[in-house]
Short mmCIF file of C-alpha atoms in Angstrom, two decimals:
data_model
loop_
_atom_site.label_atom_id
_atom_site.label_comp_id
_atom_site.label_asym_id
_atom_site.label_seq_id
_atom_site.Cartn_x
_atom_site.Cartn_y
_atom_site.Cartn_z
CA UNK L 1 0.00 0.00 0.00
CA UNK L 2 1.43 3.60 -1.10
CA UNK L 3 1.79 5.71 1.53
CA UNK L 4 1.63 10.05 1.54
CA UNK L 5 2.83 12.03 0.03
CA UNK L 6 0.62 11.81 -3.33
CA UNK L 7 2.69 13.89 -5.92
CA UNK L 8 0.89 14.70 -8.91
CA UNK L 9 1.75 12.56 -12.13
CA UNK L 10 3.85 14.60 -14.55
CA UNK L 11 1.56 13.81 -17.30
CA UNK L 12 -0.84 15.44 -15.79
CA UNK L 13 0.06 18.36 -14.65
CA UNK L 14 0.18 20.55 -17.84
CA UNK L 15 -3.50 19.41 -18.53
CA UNK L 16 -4.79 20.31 -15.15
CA UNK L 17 -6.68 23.37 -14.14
CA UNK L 18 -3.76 25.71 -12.12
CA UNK L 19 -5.87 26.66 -9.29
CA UNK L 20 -6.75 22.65 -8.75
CA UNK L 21 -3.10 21.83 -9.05
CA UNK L 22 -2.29 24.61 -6.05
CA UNK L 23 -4.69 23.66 -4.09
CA UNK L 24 -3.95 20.13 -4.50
CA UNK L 25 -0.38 20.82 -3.63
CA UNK L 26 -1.05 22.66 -0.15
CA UNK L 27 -4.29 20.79 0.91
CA UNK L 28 -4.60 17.22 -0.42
CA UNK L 29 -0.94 15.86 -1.58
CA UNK L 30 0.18 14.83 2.46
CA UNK L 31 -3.79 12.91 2.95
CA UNK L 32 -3.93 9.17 2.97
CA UNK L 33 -6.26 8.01 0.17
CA UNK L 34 -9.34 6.93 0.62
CA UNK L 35 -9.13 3.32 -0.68
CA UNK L 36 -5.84 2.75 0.96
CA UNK L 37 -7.25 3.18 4.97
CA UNK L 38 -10.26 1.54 6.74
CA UNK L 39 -13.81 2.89 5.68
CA UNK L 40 -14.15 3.96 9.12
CA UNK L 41 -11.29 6.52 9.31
CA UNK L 42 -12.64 8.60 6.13
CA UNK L 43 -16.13 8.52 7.43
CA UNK L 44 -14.72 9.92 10.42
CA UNK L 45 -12.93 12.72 8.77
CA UNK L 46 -16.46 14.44 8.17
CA UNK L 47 -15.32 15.90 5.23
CA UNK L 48 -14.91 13.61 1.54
CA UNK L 49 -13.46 16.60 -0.65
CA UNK L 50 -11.73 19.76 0.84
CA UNK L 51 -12.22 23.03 -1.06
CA UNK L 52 -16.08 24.25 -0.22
CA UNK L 53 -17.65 27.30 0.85
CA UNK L 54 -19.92 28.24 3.24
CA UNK L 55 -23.44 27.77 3.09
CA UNK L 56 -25.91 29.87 1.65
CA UNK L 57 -28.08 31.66 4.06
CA UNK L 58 -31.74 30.02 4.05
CA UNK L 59 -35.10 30.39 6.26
CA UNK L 60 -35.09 27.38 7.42
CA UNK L 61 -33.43 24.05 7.67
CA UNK L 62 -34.81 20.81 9.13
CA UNK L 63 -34.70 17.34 9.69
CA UNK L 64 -36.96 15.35 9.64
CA UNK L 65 -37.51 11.08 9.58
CA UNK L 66 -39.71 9.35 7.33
CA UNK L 67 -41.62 6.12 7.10
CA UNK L 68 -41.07 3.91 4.63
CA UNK L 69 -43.73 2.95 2.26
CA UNK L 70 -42.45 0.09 0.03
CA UNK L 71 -39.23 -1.02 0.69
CA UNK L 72 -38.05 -2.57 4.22
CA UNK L 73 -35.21 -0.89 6.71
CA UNK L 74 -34.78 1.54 9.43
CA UNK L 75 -37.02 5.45 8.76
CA UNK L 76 -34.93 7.37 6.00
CA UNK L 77 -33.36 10.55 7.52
CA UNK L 78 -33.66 13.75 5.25
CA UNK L 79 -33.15 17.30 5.61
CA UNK L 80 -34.83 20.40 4.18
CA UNK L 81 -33.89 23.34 3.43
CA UNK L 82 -36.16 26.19 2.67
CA UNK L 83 -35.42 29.05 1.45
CA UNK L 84 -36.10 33.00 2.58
CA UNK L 85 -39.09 34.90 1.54
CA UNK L 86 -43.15 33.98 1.47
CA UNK L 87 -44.01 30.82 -0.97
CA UNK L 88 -45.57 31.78 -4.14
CA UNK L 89 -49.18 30.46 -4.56
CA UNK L 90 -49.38 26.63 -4.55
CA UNK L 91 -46.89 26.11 -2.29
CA UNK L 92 -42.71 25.60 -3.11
CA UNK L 93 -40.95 24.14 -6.30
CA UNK L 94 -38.88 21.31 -4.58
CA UNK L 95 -35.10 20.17 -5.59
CA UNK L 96 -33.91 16.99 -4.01
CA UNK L 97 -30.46 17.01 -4.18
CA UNK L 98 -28.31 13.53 -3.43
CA UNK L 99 -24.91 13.88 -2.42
CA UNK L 100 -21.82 12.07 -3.28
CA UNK L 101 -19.59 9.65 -1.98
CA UNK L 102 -19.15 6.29 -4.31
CA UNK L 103 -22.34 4.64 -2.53
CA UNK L 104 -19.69 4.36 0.39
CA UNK L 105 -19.03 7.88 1.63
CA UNK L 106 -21.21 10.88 2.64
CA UNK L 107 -24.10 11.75 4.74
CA UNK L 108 -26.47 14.39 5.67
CA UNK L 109 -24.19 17.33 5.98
CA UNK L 110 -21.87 16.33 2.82
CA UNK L 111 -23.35 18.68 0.30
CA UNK L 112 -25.15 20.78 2.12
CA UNK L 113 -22.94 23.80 0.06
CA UNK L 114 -24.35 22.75 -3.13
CA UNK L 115 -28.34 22.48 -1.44
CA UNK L 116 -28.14 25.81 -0.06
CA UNK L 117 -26.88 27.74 -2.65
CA UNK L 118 -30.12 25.75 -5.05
CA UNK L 119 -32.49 26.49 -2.64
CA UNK L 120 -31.45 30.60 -1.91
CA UNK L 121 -30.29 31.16 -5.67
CA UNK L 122 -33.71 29.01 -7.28
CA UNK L 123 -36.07 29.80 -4.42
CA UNK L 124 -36.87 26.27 -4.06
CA UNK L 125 -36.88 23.71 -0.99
CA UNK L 126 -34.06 21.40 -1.56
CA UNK L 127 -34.42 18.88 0.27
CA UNK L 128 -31.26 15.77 0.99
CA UNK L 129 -31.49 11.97 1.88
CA UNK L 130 -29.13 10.11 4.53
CA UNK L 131 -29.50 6.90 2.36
CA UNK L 132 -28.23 3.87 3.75
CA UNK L 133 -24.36 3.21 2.52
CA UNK L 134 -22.16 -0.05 1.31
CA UNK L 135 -20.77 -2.15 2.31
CA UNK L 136 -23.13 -2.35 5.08
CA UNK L 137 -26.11 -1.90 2.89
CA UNK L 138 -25.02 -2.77 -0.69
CA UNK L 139 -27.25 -2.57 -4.05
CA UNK L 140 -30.03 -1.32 -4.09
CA UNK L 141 -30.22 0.00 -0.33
CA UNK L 142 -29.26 3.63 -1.92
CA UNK L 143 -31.76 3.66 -4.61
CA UNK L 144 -34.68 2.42 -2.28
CA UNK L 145 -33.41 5.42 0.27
CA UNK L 146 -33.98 7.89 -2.20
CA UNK L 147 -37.14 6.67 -3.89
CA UNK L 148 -38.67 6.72 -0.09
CA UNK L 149 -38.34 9.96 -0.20
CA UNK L 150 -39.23 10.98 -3.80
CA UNK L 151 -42.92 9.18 -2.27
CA UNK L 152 -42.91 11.20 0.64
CA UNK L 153 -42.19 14.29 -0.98
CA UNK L 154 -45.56 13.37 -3.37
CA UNK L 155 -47.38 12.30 -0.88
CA UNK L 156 -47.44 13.73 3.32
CA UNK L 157 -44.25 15.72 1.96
CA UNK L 158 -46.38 18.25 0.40
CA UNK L 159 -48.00 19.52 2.79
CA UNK L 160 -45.38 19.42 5.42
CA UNK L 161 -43.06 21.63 3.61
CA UNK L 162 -45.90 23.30 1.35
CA UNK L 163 -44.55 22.20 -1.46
CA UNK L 164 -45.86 22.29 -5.18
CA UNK L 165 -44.73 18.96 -6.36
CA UNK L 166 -46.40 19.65 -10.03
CA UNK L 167 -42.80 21.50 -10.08
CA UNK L 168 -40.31 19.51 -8.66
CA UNK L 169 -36.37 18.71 -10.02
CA UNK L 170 -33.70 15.77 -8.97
CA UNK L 171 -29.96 15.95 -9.05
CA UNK L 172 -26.70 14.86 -7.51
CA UNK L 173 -23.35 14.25 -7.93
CA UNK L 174 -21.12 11.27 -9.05
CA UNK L 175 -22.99 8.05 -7.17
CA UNK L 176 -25.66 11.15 -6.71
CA UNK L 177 -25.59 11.52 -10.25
CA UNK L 178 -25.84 7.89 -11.04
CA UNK L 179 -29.56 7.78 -8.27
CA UNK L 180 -30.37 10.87 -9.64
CA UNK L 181 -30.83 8.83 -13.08
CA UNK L 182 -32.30 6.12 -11.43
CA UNK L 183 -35.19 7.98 -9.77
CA UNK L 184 -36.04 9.52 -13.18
CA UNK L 185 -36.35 6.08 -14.29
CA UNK L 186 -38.04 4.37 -11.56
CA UNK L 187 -40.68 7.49 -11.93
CA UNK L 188 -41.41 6.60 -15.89
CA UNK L 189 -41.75 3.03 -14.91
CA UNK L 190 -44.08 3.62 -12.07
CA UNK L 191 -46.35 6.77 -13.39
CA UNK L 192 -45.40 6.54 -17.51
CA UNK L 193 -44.32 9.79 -17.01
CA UNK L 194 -41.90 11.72 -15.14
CA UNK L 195 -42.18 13.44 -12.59
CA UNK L 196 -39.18 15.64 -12.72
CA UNK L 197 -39.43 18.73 -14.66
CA UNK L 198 -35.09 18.59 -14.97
CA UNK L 199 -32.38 16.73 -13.89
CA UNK L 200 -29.16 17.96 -12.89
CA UNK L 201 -25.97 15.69 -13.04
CA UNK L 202 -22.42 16.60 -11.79
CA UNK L 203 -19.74 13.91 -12.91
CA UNK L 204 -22.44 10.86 -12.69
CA UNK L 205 -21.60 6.78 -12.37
CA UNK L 206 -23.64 5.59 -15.51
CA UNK L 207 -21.87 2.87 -16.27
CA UNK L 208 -20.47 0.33 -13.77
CA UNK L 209 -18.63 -1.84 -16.27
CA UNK L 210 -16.41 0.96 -17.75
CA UNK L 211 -12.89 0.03 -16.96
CA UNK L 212 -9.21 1.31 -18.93
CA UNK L 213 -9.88 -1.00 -21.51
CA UNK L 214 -13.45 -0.40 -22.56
CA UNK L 215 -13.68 3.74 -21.86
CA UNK L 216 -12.21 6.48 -23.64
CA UNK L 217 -11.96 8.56 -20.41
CA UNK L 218 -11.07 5.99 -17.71
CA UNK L 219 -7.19 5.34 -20.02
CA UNK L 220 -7.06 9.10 -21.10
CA UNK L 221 -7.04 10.23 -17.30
CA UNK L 222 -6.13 6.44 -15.27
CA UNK L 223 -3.34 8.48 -14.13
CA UNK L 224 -5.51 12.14 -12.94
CA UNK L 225 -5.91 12.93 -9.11
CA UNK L 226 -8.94 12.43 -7.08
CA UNK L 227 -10.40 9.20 -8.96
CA UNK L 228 -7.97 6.45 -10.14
CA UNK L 229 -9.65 3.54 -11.69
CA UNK L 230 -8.48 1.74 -8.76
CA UNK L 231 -10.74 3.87 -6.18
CA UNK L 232 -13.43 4.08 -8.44
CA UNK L 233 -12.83 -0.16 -8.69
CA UNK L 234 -12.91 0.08 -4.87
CA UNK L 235 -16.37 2.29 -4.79
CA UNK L 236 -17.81 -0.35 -7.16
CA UNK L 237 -17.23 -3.55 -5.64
CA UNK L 238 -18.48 -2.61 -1.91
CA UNK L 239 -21.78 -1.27 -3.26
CA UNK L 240 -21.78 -4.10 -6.19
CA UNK L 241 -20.44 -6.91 -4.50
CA UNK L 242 -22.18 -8.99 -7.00
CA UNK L 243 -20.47 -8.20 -10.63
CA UNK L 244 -24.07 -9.44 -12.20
CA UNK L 245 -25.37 -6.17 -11.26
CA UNK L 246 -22.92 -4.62 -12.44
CA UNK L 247 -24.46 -3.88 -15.82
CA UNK L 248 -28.15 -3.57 -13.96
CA UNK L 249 -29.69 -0.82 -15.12
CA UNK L 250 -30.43 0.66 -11.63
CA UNK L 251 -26.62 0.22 -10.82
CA UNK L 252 -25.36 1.21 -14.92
CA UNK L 253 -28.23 3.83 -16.32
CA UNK L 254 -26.50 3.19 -19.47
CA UNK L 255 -27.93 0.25 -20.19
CA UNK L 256 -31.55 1.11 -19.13
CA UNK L 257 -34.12 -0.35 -21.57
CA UNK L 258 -36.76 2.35 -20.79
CA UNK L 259 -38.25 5.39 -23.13
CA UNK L 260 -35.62 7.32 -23.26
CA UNK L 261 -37.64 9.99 -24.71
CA UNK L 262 -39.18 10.37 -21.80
CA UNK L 263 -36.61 11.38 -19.46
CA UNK L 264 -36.54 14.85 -18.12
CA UNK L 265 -34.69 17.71 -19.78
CA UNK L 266 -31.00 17.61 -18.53
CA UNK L 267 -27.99 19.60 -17.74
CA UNK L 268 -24.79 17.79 -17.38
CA UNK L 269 -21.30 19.19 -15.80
CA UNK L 270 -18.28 16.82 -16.46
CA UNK L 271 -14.97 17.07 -15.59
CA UNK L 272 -12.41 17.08 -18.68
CA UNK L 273 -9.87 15.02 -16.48
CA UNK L 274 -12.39 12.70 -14.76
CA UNK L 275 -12.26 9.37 -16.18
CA UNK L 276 -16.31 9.46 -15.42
CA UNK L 277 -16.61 11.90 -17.94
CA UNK L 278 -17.32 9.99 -21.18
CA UNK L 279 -19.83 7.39 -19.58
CA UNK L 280 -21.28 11.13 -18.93
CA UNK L 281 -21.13 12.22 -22.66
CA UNK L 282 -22.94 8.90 -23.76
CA UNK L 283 -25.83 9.15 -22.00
CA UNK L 284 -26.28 12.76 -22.63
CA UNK L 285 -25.72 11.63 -26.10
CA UNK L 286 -28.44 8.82 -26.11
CA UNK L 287 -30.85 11.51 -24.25
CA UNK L 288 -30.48 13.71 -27.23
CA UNK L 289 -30.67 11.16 -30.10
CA UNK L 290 -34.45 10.82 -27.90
CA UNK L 291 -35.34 14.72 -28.43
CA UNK L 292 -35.00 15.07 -24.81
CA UNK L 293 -33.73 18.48 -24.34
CA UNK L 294 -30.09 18.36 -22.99
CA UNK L 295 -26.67 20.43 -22.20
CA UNK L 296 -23.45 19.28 -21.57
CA UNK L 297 -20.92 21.39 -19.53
CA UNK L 298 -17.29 20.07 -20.22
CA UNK L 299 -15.55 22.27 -17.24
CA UNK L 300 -11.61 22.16 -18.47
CA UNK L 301 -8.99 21.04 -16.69
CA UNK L 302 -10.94 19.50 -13.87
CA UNK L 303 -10.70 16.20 -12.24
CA UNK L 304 -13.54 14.48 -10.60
CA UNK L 305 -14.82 16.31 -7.48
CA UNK L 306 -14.63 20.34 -8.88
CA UNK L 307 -18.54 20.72 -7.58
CA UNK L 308 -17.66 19.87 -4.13
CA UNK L 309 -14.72 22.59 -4.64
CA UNK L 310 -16.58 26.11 -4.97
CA UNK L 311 -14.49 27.94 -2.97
CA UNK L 312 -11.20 27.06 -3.93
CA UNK L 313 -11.73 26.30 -7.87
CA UNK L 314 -13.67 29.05 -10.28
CA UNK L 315 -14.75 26.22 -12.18
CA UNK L 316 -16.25 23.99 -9.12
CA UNK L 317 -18.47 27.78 -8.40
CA UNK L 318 -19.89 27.96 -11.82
CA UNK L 319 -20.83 24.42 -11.96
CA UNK L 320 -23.10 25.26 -9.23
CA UNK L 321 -23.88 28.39 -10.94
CA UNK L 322 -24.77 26.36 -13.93
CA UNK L 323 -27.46 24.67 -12.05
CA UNK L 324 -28.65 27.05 -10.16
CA UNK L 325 -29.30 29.17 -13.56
CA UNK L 326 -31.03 26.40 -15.23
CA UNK L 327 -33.19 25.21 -11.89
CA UNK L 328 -34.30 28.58 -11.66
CA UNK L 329 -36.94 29.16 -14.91
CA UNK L 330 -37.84 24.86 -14.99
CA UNK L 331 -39.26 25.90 -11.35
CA UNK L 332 -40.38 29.17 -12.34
CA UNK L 333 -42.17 28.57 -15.85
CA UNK L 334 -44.63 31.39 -16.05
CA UNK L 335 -42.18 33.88 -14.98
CA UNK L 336 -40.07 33.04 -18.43
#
């Protein structure tokens, strides 16, 4: 096992965004890595990726527990944040946001940067779920976490946070990315419709059989910081510990046999160094060859975790920007 200091490859450097390199260099280069100490010590830490900024100010933020109503386990801790002002008539637009992590990683209070800044800057609740995480609770604990609370949010959700679910939005970040996708789905199979007006998808897992020798970006960046095939190897076998699912569609949204022209309208922001980042580009790709309204944001020079990174990368802050600028009007239609 390779112990600290993590220099970064010389291959890379010239590629990589300046202000990531710097920061990488005085914050990140002396820290054990992730898949090379026990589970326990980086869930400890509190904090996955250094480099955020403070939280927006908001009205009000709670937590709350929620029942389950189709899948078995312990209540499913969210929290909501809400934002400042009076509600306009029918009651909120609502942005659930799931965080991070690699299915392993994470909690409440991970992304709580990126919630506050949709719910203040898109006058929306956004509301976060605690899902369950591997290995402890492998496939498909995470996905059954978050679809609990896409049905409580439609059903006693509503009128707890006064929400107007006609005008409600789902999005995450890498694994959040990947259940993101997966709730869109599960909605069209359930209603034959979604019920997502948009989607928003930072660096998302859509396909769990990508390797070096099948994926254009995992060889073209094996050797970038933050995710090395071997962590992102490491991420997939304690939440897949069973390689059939690898290629299920609720673990791999690539291969999802659904009508794909019925997906929400998207916006996508992907790394240029992250070796997620064309698994990224071909399901954005198959979403447009479906009509389904779509943008890609290639944001240069980045490796994987820039969103999580607002404060100390430009690029990480107008991701978030980005999404806060398209959330906006898909919550707000009859104001455009």
């Amino acid at each position: 096992m390779p112990n600290p200091p993590y220099p970064l490859h010389e291959s890379i450097i010239p590629r990589l965004d300046p202000e990531y390199a710097d920061f990488y260099n005085k914050h990140i280069i002396n820290h054990q890595q992730t898949h090379y100490q026990p589970i326990s010590v980086s869930r400890a830490s509190g904090i996955i990726i250094p480099g955020a900024g403070p939280p927006q100010p908001v009205a009000k933020t709670q937590d709350l527990t929620i029942p389950r109503a189709e899948s078995s386990g312990p209540d499913v801790s969210i929290r909501c944040f809400t934002p400042l002002g009076e509600a306009p008539e029918g009651g909120w637009p609502v942005m659930l946001w799931i965080h991070g992590g690699g299915w392993v990683l994470g909690n409440i209070d991970t992304e709580n940067v990126i919630c506050t800044h949709l719910c203040n800057r898109a006058k929306c609740v956004a509301i976060t779920t605690d899902y369950r995480l591997a290995p402890e609770s492998p496939f498909p604990a995470a996905a059954e976490d978050c679809w609990e609370t896409v049905l409580w949010v439609l059903g006693a959700g509503a009128k707890v946070l006064n929400l107007n679910t006609n005008l409600m939005a789902v999005g995450g970040s890498s694994a959040g990315g990947n259940l993101t996708a997966v709730m869109c789905m599960r909605s069209i199979e359930r209603w034959g419709t979604s019920k997502f007006k948009l989607q928003l998808l930072s660096v998302p897992v859509m396909d769990n059989t990508a390797d070096t020798t099948n994926n254009a970006s995992w060889k073209e960046n094996e050797l970038a910081p933050a995710l090395t095939p071997e962590k992102m190897i490491w991420y997939r076998k304690h939440y897949l510990p069973d390689q059939k699912d690898w290629k299920h569609p609720e673990a791999s949204p690539l291969f999802w046999e659904g009508d794909w022209a019925k997906l929400p309208p998207a916006v996508f922001v992907l790394g240029e160094l992250d070796i997620l980042r064309s698994e990224g580009e071909q399901f954005a790709e198959k979403m447009k060859e479906a009509g389904v309204d779509t943008q890609v944001h290639i944001m240069k020079g980045q490796p994987h975790p820039f969103i999580a990174m607002d404060q100390a990368v430009r690029e990480g802050a107008r991701a978030i920007t980005i999404f806060c600028d398209a959330l906006h009007p898909a919550m707000y239609p009859q104001k455009n």
